[in-house]
Coordinates of N, CA and C in Angstrom, one line a residue:
M92 N 10.5 -7.7 -9.3 CA 9.6 -7.8 -8.2 C 8.5 -8.8 -8.5
T93 N 8.1 -9.6 -7.6 CA 7.0 -10.5 -7.7 C 5.8 -9.9 -7.1
C94 N 4.6 -10.0 -7.7 CA 3.4 -9.5 -7.1 C 3.1 -10.2 -5.8
N95 N 2.9 -9.5 -4.7 CA 2.5 -10.1 -3.5 C 1.3 -9.4 -2.9
V96 N 0.7 -8.4 -3.5 CA -0.5 -7.7 -3.1 C -1.5 -7.8 -4.2
G97 N -2.6 -8.4 -4.0 CA -3.5 -8.6 -5.1 C -4.9 -8.7 -4.5
G98 N -5.8 -9.1 -5.4 CA -7.2 -9.3 -5.1 C -7.9 -8.0 -4.6
I99 N -8.7 -8.1 -3.6 CA -9.4 -6.9 -3.1 C -8.4 -6.0 -2.3
E100 N -7.3 -6.5 -1.9 CA -6.4 -5.7 -1.1 C -5.8 -4.5 -1.9
R101 N -5.5 -4.7 -3.1 CA -5.0 -3.5 -3.9 C -5.9 -2.3 -3.9
P102 N -7.2 -2.4 -4.3 CA -8.0 -1.2 -4.3 C -8.2 -0.7 -2.9
L103 N -8.2 -1.6 -1.9 CA -8.4 -1.1 -0.5 C -7.2 -0.3 0.0
R104 N -6.0 -0.8 -0.4 CA -4.8 0.0 -0.1 C -4.8 1.4 -0.8
I105 N -5.2 1.4 -2.1 CA -5.2 2.6 -2.8 C -6.2 3.6 -2.2
G106 N -7.4 3.1 -1.8 CA -8.4 3.9 -1.2 C -8.0 4.4 0.1
A107 N -7.4 3.6 1.0 CA -6.9 4.0 2.3 C -5.8 5.0 2.2
G108 N -4.9 4.8 1.2 CA -3.8 5.7 1.0 C -4.3 7.1 0.6
L109 N -5.3 7.1 -0.3 CA -5.8 8.4 -0.7 C -6.5 9.1 0.4
L110 N -7.3 8.3 1.2 CA -7.9 8.9 2.4 C -6.9 9.4 3.4
A111 N -5.9 8.7 3.7 CA -4.9 9.2 4.6 C -4.2 10.4 4.1
I112 N -3.9 10.5 2.8 CA -3.3 11.7 2.2 C -4.3 12.9 2.4
M113 N -5.5 12.7 2.1 CA -6.5 13.8 2.2 C -6.6 14.3 3.6
I114 N -6.6 13.3 4.6 CA -6.7 13.7 6.0 C -5.4 14.5 6.4
G115 N -4.3 14.1 5.9 CA -3.0 14.8 6.2 C -3.0 16.2 5.6
I116 N -3.6 16.4 4.5 CA -3.6 17.7 3.9 C -4.7 18.6 4.4
F117 N -5.9 18.1 4.6 CA -7.1 18.9 4.8 C -7.6 18.9 6.3
A118 N -7.2 18.0 7.1 CA -7.8 17.9 8.5 C -7.4 18.9 9.5
G119 N -6.4 19.7 9.2 CA -5.9 20.7 10.1 C -5.2 20.2 11.3
L120 N -4.5 19.1 11.2 CA -3.8 18.4 12.3 C -2.5 19.1 12.5
S121 N -1.8 18.7 13.6 CA -0.5 19.2 13.9 C 0.4 18.7 12.8
T122 N 1.6 19.4 12.7 CA 2.5 19.1 11.7 C 3.0 17.6 11.7
A123 N 3.3 17.1 12.9 CA 3.8 15.8 13.1 C 2.7 14.7 12.7
V124 N 1.5 14.9 13.1 CA 0.4 14.0 12.8 C 0.1 14.1 11.3
A125 N 0.0 15.3 10.7 CA -0.2 15.4 9.3 C 0.9 14.8 8.5
G126 N 2.1 14.9 8.9 CA 3.3 14.3 8.2 C 3.2 12.8 8.3
T127 N 2.8 12.3 9.4 CA 2.6 10.8 9.6 C 1.5 10.3 8.7
A128 N 0.4 11.0 8.7 CA -0.7 10.6 7.8 C -0.3 10.6 6.3
L129 N 0.5 11.6 5.9 CA 0.9 11.7 4.5 C 1.9 10.6 4.2
A130 N 2.8 10.3 5.1 CA 3.7 9.2 4.9 C 3.0 7.8 4.8
V131 N 2.1 7.6 5.7 CA 1.4 6.3 5.7 C 0.6 6.2 4.4
G132 N -0.1 7.3 4.1 CA -0.9 7.3 2.8 C -0.1 7.1 1.6
A133 N 1.1 7.7 1.5 CA 2.0 7.5 0.4 C 2.4 6.0 0.2
I134 N 2.8 5.4 1.4 CA 3.2 4.0 1.4 C 2.1 3.1 0.9
L135 N 0.9 3.3 1.5 CA -0.3 2.5 1.1 C -0.6 2.7 -0.4
L136 N -0.6 3.9 -0.9 CA -0.9 4.2 -2.3 C 0.1 3.6 -3.2
L137 N 1.4 3.7 -2.9 CA 2.4 3.1 -3.7 C 2.4 1.6 -3.7
T138 N 2.2 1.0 -2.6 CA 2.2 -0.5 -2.5 C 1.0 -1.1 -3.2
G139 N -0.1 -0.3 -3.1 CA -1.4 -0.8 -3.8 C -1.2 -0.6 -5.3
A140 N -0.7 0.5 -5.8 CA -0.5 0.8 -7.2 C 0.5 -0.2 -7.8
V141 N 1.6 -0.5 -7.2 CA 2.6 -1.3 -7.7 C 2.3 -2.8 -7.6
G142 N 1.6 -3.2 -6.5 CA 1.3 -4.6 -6.2 C 2.4 -5.3 -5.5
Y143 N 3.2 -4.6 -4.9 CA 4.4 -5.2 -4.2 C 4.6 -4.5 -2.8
C144 N 4.7 -5.3 -1.8 CA 4.9 -4.8 -0.4 C 6.2 -5.5 0.2
P145 N 7.2 -4.8 0.5 CA 8.4 -5.4 1.0 C 8.2 -6.1 2.3
L146 N 7.3 -5.6 3.2 CA 7.0 -6.3 4.4 C 6.4 -7.7 4.2
F147 N 5.5 -7.8 3.2 CA 4.9 -9.1 2.8 C 6.0 -10.1 2.4
T148 N 7.0 -9.6 1.7 CA 8.1 -10.5 1.3 C 8.9 -10.9 2.5
L149 N 9.1 -10.0 3.4 CA 9.9 -10.4 4.7 C 9.2 -11.5 5.5
F150 N 7.8 -11.4 5.5 CA 7.1 -12.4 6.3 C 6.5 -13.5 5.5
G151 N 6.8 -13.5 4.2 CA 6.3 -14.6 3.3 C 4.9 -14.6 3.0
I152 N 4.2 -13.5 3.0 CA 2.8 -13.3 2.7 C 2.6 -12.9 1.3
S153 N 1.5 -13.5 0.7 CA 1.1 -13.1 -0.7 C -0.4 -13.2 -0.8
T154 N -1.0 -12.1 -1.3 CA -2.4 -12.1 -1.5 C -2.7 -12.2 -3.0
C155 N -1.7 -12.3 -3.8 CA -1.9 -12.5 -5.3 C -2.3 -13.9 -5.6
S156 N -3.1 -14.0 -6.7 CA -3.4 -15.4 -7.1 C -2.1 -15.9 -7.8
R157 N -2.1 -17.2 -8.0 CA -0.9 -17.8 -8.6 C -0.7 -17.3 -10.0
A158 N -1.7 -17.1 -10.8 CA -1.6 -16.6 -12.2 C -1.0 -15.2 -12.3
S159 N -1.3 -14.4 -11.3 CA -0.8 -13.0 -11.3 C 0.5 -12.8 -10.6
G160 N 1.0 -13.9 -10.0 CA 2.3 -13.7 -9.2 C 3.5 -13.8 -10.1
I161 N 3.4 -13.4 -11.3 CA 4.6 -13.4 -12.2 C 5.4 -12.2 -11.9
K162 N 6.7 -12.2 -12.3 CA 7.6 -11.1 -12.1 C 7.2 -10.0 -13.1
K163 N 7.3 -8.8 -12.7 CA 7.0 -7.6 -13.5 C 8.3 -7.0 -14.0

């Protein structure tokens, strides 16, 4: 996998993922909405932590600098 999520976007994704997970757990939402929040949060957290987003690859987007775009 080549890094395609970098810069300020990685910590933003991690923060947004954690926030969505907390909302899904603690906000007292319906089961469907809570499940959706948990799924979105997990995806954001995972793509931020790993530094790779499959949708970015599909659309040819990369926010990594050239130096950090090496394969892991």
